XYZ file of C-alpha atoms in Angstrom:
557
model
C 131.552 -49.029 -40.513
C 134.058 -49.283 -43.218
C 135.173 -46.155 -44.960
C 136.645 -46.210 -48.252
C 140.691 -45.088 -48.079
C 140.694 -42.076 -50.663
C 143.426 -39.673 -50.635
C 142.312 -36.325 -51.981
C 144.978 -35.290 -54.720
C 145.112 -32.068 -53.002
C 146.802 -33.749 -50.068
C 149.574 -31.690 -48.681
C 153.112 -33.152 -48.389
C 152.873 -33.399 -44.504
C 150.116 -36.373 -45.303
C 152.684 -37.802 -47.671
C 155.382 -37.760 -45.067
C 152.986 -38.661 -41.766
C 152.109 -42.016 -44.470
C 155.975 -42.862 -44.064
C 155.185 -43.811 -40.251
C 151.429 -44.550 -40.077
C 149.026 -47.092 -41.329
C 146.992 -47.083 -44.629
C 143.827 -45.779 -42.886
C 145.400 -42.693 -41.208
C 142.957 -40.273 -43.400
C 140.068 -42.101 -43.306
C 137.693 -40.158 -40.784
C 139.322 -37.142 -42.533
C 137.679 -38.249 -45.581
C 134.391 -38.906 -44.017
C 134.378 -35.389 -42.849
C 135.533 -33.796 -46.044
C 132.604 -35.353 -47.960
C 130.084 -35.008 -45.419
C 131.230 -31.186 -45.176
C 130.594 -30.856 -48.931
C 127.050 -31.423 -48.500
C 125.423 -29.339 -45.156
C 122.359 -31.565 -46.250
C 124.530 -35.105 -45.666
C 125.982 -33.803 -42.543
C 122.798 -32.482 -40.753
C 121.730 -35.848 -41.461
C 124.480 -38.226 -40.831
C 125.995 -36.328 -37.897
C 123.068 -37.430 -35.295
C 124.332 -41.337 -36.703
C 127.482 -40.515 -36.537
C 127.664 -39.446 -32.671
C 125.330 -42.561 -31.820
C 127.825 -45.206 -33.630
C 131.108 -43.602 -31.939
C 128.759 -43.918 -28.478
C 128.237 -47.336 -29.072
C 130.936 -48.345 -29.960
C 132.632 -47.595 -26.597
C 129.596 -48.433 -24.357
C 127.732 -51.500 -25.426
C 128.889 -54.823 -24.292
C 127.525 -57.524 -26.106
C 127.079 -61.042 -24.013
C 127.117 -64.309 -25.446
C 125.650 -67.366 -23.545
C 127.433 -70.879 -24.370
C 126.243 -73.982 -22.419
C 126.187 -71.683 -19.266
C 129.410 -70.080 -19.761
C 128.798 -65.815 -20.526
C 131.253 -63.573 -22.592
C 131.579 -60.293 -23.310
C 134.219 -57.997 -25.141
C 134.740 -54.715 -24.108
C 137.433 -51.676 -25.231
C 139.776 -50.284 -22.892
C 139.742 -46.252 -22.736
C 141.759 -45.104 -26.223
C 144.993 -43.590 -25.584
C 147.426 -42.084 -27.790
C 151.142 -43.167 -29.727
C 153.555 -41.576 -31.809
C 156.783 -43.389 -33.151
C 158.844 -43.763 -30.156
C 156.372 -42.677 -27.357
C 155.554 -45.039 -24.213
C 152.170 -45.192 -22.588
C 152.091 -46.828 -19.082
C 148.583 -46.409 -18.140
C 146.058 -47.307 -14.930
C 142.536 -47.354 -16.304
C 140.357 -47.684 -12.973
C 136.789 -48.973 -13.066
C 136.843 -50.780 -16.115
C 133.887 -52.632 -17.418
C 134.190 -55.848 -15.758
C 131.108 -58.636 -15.236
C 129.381 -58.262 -12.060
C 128.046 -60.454 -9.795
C 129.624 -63.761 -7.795
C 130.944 -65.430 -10.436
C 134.335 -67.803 -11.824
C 136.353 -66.026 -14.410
C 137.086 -68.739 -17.002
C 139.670 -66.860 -19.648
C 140.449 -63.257 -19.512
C 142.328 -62.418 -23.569
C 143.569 -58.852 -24.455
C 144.964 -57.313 -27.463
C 145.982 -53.811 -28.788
C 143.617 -52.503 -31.462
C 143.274 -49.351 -33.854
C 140.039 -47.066 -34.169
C 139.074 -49.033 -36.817
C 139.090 -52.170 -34.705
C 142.310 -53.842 -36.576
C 144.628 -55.948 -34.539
C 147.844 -53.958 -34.201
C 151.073 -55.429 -35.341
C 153.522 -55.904 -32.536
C 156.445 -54.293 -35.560
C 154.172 -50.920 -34.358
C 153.072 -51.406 -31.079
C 154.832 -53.663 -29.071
C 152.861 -54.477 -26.212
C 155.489 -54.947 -22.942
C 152.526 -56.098 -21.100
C 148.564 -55.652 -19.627
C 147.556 -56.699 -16.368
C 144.534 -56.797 -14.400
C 143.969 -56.128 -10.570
C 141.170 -56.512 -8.457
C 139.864 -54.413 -5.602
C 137.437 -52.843 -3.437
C 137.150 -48.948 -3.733
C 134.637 -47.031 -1.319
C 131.339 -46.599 -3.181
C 131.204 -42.854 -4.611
C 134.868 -42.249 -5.030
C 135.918 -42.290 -8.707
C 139.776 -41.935 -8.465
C 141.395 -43.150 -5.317
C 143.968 -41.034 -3.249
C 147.500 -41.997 -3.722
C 150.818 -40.694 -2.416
C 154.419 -42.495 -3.689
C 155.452 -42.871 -0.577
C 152.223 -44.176 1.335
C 150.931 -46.238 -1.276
C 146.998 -45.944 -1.591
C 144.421 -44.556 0.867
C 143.120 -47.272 1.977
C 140.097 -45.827 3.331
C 139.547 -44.937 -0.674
C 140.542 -48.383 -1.724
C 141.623 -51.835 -0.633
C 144.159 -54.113 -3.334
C 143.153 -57.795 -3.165
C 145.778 -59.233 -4.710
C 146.718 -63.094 -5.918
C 147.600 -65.567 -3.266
C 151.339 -64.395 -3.896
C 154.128 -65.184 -3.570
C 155.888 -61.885 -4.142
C 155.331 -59.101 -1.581
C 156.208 -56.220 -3.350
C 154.083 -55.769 -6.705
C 152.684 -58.579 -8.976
C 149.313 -58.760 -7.601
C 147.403 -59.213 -10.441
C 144.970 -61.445 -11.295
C 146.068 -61.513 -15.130
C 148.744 -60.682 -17.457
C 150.757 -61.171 -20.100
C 152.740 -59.018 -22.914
C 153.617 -59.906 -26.816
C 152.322 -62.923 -26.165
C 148.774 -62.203 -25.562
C 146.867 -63.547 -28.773
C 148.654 -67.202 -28.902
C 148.614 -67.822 -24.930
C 145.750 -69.871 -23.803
C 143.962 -68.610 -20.569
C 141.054 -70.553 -19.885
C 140.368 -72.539 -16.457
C 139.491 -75.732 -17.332
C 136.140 -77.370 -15.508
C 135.529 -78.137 -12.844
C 137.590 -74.876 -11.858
C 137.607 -71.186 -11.565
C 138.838 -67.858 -10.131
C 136.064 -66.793 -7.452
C 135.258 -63.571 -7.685
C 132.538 -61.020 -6.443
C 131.559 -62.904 -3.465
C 129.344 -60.661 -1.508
C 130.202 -61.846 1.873
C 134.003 -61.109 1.297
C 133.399 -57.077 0.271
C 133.648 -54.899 3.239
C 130.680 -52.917 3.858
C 130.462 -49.285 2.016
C 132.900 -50.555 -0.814
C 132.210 -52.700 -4.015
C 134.511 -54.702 -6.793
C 136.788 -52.710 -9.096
C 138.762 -53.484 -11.562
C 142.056 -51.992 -12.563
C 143.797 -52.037 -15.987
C 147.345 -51.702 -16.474
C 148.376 -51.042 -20.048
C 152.554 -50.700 -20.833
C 153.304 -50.248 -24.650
C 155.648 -49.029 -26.658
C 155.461 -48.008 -30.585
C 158.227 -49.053 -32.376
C 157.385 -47.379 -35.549
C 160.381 -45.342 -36.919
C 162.652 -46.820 -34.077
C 166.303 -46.612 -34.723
C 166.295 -49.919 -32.728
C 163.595 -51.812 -32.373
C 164.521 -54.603 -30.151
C 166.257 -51.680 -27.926
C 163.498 -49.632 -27.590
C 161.061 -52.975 -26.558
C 164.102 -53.626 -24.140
C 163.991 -50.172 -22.737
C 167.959 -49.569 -22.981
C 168.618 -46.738 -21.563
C 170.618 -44.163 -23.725
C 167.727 -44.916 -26.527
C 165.305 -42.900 -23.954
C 167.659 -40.422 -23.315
C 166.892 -41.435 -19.051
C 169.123 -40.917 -16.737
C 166.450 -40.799 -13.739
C 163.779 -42.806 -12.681
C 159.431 -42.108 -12.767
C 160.015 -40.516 -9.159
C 163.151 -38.409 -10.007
C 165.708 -40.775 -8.213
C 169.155 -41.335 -10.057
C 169.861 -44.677 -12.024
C 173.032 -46.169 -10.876
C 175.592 -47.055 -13.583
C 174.403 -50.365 -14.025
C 171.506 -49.531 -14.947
C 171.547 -49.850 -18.715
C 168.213 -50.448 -19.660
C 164.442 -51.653 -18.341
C 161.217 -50.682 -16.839
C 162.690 -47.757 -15.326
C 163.808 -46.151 -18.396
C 160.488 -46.240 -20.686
C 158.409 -45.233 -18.116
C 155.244 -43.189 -19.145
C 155.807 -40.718 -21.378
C 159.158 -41.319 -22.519
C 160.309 -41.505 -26.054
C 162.718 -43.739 -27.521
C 165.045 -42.588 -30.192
C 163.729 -42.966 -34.011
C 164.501 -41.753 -37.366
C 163.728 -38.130 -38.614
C 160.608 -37.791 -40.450
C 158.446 -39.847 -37.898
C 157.766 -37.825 -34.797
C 154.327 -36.286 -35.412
C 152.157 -38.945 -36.473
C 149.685 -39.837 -33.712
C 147.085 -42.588 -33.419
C 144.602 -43.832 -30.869
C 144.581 -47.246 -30.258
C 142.289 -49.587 -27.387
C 143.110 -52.432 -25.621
C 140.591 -54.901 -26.428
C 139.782 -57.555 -24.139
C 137.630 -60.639 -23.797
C 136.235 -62.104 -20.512
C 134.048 -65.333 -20.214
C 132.651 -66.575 -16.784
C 130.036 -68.531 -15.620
C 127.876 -67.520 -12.423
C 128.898 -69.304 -8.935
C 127.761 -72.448 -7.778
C 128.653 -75.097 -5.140
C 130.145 -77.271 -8.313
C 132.763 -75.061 -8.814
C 136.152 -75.884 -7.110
C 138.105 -71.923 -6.563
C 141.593 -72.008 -7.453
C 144.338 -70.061 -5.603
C 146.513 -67.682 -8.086
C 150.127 -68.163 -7.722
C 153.207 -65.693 -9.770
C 156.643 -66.582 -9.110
C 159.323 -65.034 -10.038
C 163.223 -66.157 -10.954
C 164.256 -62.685 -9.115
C 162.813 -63.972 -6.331
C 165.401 -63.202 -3.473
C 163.704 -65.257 -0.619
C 165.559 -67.529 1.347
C 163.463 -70.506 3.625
C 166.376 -69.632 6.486
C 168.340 -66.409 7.029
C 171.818 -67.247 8.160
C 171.734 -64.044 10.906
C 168.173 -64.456 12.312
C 167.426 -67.839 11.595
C 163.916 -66.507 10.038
C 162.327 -67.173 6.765
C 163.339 -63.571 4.764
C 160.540 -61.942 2.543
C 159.384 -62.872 -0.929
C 161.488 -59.448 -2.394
C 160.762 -60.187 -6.208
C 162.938 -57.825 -8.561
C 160.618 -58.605 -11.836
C 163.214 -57.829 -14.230
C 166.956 -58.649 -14.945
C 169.427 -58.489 -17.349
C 171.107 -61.377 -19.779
C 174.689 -60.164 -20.642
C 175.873 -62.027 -23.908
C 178.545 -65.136 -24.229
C 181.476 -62.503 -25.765
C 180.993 -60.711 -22.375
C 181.173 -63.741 -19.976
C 183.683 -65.838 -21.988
C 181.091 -68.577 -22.912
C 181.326 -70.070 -26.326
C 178.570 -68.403 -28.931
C 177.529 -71.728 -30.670
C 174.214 -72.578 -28.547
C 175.047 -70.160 -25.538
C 172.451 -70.231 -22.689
C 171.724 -68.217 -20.024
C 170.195 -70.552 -17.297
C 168.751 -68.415 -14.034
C 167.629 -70.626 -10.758
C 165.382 -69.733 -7.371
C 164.457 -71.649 -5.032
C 161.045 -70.689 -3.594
C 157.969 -72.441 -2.098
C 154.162 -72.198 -1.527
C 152.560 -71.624 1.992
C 149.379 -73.739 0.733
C 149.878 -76.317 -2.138
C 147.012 -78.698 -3.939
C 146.185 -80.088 -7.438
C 148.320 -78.103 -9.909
C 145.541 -76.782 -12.443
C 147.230 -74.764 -14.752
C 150.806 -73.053 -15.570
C 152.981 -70.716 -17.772
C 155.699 -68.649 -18.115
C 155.751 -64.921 -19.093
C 159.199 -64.294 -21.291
C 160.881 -61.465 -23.366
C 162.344 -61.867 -26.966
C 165.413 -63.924 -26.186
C 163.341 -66.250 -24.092
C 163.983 -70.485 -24.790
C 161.391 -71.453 -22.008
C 161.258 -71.729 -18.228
C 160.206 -74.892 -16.289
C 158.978 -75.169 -12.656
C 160.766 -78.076 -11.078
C 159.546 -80.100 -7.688
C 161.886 -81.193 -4.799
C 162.165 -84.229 -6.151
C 163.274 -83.179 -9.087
C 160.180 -83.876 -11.143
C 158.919 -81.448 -14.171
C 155.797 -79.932 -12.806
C 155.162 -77.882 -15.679
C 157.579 -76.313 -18.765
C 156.075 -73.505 -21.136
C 158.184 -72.780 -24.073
C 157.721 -69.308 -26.792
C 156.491 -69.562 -29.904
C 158.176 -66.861 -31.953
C 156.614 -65.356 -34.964
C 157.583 -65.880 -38.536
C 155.473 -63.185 -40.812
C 154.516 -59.583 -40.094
C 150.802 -59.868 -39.778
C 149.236 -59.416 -36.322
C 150.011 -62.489 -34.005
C 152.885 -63.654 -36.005
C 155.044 -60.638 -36.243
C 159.090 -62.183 -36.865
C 161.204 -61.662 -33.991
C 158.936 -61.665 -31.313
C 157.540 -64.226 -29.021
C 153.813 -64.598 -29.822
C 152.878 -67.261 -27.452
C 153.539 -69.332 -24.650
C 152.942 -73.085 -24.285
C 150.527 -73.710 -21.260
C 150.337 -76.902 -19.089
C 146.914 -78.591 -18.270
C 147.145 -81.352 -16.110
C 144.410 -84.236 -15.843
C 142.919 -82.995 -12.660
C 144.584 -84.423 -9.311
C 147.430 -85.654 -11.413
C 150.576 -83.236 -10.457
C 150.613 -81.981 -6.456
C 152.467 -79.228 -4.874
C 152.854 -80.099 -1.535
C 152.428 -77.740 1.723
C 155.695 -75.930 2.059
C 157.421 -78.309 -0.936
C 160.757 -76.504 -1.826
C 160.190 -75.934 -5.711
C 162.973 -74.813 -8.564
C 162.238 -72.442 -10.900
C 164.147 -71.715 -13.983
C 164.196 -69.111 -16.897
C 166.712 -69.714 -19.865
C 167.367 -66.800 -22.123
C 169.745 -67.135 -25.364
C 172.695 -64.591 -24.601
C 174.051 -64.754 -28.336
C 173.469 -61.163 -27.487
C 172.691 -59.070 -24.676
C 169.260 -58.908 -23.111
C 168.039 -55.563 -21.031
C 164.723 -55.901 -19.017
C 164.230 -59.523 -19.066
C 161.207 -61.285 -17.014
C 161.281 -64.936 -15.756
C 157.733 -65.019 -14.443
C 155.433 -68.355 -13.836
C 151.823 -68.238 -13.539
C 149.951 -71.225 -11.268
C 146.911 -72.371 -10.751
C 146.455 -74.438 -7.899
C 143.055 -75.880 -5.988
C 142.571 -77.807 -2.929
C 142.367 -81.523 -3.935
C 138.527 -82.803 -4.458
C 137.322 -85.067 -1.916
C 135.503 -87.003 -4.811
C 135.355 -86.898 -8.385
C 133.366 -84.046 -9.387
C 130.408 -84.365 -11.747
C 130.539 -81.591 -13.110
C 128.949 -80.613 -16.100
C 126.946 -78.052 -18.568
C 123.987 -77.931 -19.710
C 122.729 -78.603 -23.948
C 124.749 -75.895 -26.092
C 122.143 -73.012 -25.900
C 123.557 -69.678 -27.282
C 121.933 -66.649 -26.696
C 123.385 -62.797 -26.780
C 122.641 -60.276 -24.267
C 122.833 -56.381 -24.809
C 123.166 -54.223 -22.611
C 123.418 -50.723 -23.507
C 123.119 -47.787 -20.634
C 120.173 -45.078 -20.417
C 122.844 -42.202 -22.060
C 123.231 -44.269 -25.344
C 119.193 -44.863 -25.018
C 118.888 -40.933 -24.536
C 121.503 -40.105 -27.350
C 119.979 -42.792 -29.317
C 116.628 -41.232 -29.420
C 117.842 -37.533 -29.763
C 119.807 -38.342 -32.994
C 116.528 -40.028 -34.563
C 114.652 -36.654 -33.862
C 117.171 -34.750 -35.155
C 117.431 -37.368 -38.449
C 113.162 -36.868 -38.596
C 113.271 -33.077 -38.279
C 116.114 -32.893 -40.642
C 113.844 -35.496 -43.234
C 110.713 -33.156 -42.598
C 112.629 -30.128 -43.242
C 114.192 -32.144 -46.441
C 111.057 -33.008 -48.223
C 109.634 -29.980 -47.316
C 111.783 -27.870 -49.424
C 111.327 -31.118 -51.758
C 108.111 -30.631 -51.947
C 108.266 -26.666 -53.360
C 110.609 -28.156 -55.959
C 109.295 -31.500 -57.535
C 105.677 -31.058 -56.562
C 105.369 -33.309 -53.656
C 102.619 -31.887 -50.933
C 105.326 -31.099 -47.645
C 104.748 -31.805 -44.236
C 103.977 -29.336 -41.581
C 104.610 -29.191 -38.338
C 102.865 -26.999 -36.022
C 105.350 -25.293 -33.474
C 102.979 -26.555 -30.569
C 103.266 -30.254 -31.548
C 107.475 -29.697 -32.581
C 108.239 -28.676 -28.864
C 106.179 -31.085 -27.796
C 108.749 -33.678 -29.593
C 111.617 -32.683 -28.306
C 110.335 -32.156 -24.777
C 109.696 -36.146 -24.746
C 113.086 -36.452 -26.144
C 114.613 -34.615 -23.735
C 113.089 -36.600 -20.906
C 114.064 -39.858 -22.456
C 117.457 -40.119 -20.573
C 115.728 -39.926 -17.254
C 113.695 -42.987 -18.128
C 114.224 -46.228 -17.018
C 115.499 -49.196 -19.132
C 111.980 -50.497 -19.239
C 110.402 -47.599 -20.129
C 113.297 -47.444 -23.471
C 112.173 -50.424 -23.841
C 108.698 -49.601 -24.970
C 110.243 -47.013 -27.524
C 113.276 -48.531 -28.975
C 113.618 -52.239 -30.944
C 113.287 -55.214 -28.266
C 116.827 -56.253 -26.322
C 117.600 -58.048 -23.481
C 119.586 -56.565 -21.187
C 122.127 -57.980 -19.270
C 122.436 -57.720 -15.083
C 125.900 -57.708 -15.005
C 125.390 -53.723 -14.532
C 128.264 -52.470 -17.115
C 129.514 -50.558 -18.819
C 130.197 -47.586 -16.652
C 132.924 -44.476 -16.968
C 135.944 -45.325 -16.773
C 138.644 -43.142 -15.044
C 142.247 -42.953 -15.461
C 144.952 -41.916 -13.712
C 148.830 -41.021 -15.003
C 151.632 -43.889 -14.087
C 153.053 -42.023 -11.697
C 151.867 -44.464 -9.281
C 154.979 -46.530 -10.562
C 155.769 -49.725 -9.512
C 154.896 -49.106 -6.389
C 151.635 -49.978 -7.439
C 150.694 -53.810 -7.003
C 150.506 -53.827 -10.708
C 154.072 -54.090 -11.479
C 155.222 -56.952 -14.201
């Protein structure tokens, strides 16, 4: 619905000021209300149509039908940002398709209550991921405890195929980059998911949503604040409590949930709610589709293949983050300075390389995964921004180049020792960098595979729940009463003959539409305009839960 902006010219100078650090629209539901308060008449009317567009707009999930491949968008739960605050939020149970099916792209972005992409100047977005898992039916928020980790009698994390053994589990992820990075598994491939026989009895498929972001608005220093430098946050200890040592200067564990980087007086009270919204096409399971194994690596990486004292491969101990110190600090020349970082890792189980690429920071120059031979087996290079609209905000790395080999064309081999690299400019010093690589690999096909779609046939789905039906209904009684009561008084003033109705017949009404959320879909059906609705069995609440799981929690990027 779009509301006109008005500002009242009786606006008081705290508006005037919050405008300094908020968007254009921050008093448009204000002025909805104002006017509909002006008018009891307009508000006993428009209030039941109100309620039932801000329901729907959080709980229907429309699906789209392309040549056999679904989609759906959905909306995160909203949470909140002022200049300078840091959410780090686990959303569990998020609407998520159902069924045994291959997840072809999963695409995120931030979004205001209006629906407006969010500039990454305001919001910058450190990152989103996605985990999957298998939570014990009837339990809505799983126990956790920092040092034990999950219950897992509550719920079970199936992670990625690995490599890393602490955190970075996810199935998807990425940060600024999110609305220029191309995530779709190209035919005849996808990422299995929701296979019955694999989900322990007494449990069913979750889905978890991390969401890390910082807003920028205000900010003394921008690019600190998105690098998490200490002293901006005013941090001197860790989520849990624990000290930072001294050479600590700045990441994840200074802009932590809740935190507030430094920003400039006049800009500390101006609060908005924003979503994540996210995109998810899939196609149900068949023998014709050829699983891939996910794969993150990371440059932090500390494994070894032999450790010099036991002789034993060492674990996959993968730091996430490190630092970049700049050429004036290390001596190097500042004309082209580069800041090159190696591992050497490998893959227990290799196969047809499928898809790759890197997850960087601002300062990133690409990062290339190398073979033992020395071959290129896939590079992904940023694309950095240029204006200050959403997806090509200046400064900030909007996208990542992906690599899509011809199917059976590049081969990781069982065990083959690979290189990674991530190259950083150091003109200037770099806090809370990433060097991350995301790979898809699959077994190699036997024979080619024929795979193929079906004619383009579009078709949308709708699937809305039996609350919305229920609210639906009870706001078009309300709207009818309010209408009969309307023309009634009309009636005594223009001459129109009013409507009665008898007190008998009234209760009678509202008694069917109280009953109406304990009918079935079918029976809805019957009293609401025709839709088809979708068996994928969302939405559903969502519940959340503080990040003071931490990065102890598989999510951790």
């Amino acid at each position: 619905m779009w509301i006109p902006n008005v500002v009242n010219k009786g606006d008081s100078d705290d508006s005037t000021s919050l405008r300094k650090c908020y968007p254009s629209h921050f008093l448009n539901w204000r002025y909805l209300m104002s006017k509909m308060a002006n008018s009891s008449q307009s508000w006993f009317l428009a209030f039941p149509m109100l309620l039932l567009a801000l329901s729907i707009q959080t709980s229907v999930a429309r699906v789209r039908n392309e040549n056999g491949i679904k989609s759906a968008v959905f909306l995160s739960p909203m949470f909140e940002l002022e200049p300078g605050s840091v959410v780090d939020k686990y959303y569990y149970n998020i609407d998520f398709p159902r069924g045994h099916i291959a997840l072809k792209s999963f695409n995120a972005e931030a979004v205001d209550e209006a629906g407006n992409p969010v500039p990454l100047q305001e919001t910058y977005l450190h990152h989103w991921v996605i985990l999957r898992s298998y939570q014990r039916k009837g339990v809505e928020i799983p126990k956790f405890d920092d040092h034990l980790g999950f219950h897992q009698s509550d719920l079970i994390v199936v992670g990625n195929t690995g490599i890393c053994e602490s955190g970075l589990k996810q199935y998807y992820g990425l940060g600024s980059e999110t609305r220029k990075t191309d995530t779709h598994v190209p035919d005849p491939y996808g990422i299995e998911v929701g296979n019955p026989a694999e989900i322990p009895a007494g449990y069913e498929e979750r889905w978890v949503m991390n969401v890390h972001a910082i807003d920028t608005r205000g900010a003394e220093d921008r690019l600190g604040c998105t690098e998490c430098k200490c002293d901006l946050y005013n941090v001197t200890v860790d989520e849990h409590g624990r000290t930072l040592g001294p050479d600590y200067i700045g990441g994840l564990k200074c802009c932590y949930d809740q935190t507030q980087c430094k920003v400039r007086q006049g800009c500390k009270s101006a609060k908005r709610g924003l979503y994540m919204r996210y995109t998810v096409k899939w196609v149900d399971w068949d023998n014709s589709i050829l699983p891939v194994r996910i794969y993150i690596l990371d440059v932090t990486d500390r494994w070894k293949r032999l450790d010099e004292s036991t002789g034993l491969s060492t674990k996959h101990d993968c730091r996430v983050e490190y630092q970049v110190e700049s050429c004036a600090a290390t001596g190097a020349p500042n004309d082209g300075c580069t800041d090159s970082k190696r591992v050497s890792l490998s893959l227990p189980t290799g196969g047809d390389v499928v898809y790759g690429v890197a997850h960087q920071h601002t300062g990133g120059i690409g990062s290339t995964l190398y073979g033992e031979d020395g071959r290129v087996i896939c590079s992904s290079i940023p694309t950095y921004g240029e204006g200050k609209e959403a997806g090509n905000e200046a400064g900030y790395i909007v996208g990542m180049s992906t690599c899509y080999p011809q199917p059976g064309s590049v081969k990781i081999s069982d065990g083959e020792m690979l290189v990674l690299e991530s190259n950083y400019s150091s003109a200037r010093r770099h806090t809370g960098v990433m060097g991350l690589f995301y790979l898809l690999v699959a077994d190699p096909s036997p024979k080619p595979n024929n795979f193929s779609r079906a004619p383009v046939d579009m078709h949308e789905e709708t699937t809305i729940p039996n609350s919305v039906w229920g609210l639906a209904l009870f706001g078009i009684a309300i709207t009818a009463v309010g209408v009969v009561a309307y023309r009634r008084r009309g009636g005594r003033e223009d001459g129109y003959q009013s409507i009665v109705i008898s007190g008998r017949s009234a209760s009678t009404f509202f008694a069917r539409v109280d009953s109406v959320a304990q009918l079935s879909p079918s029976h809805l059906l019957q009293l609401a305009p025709p839709v088809s609705l979708s068996e994928t069995g969302y939405p559903r609440e969502t519940t959340t839960q503080d990040s003071k799981l931490g990065r102890d929690w598989p999510l951790s990027m």
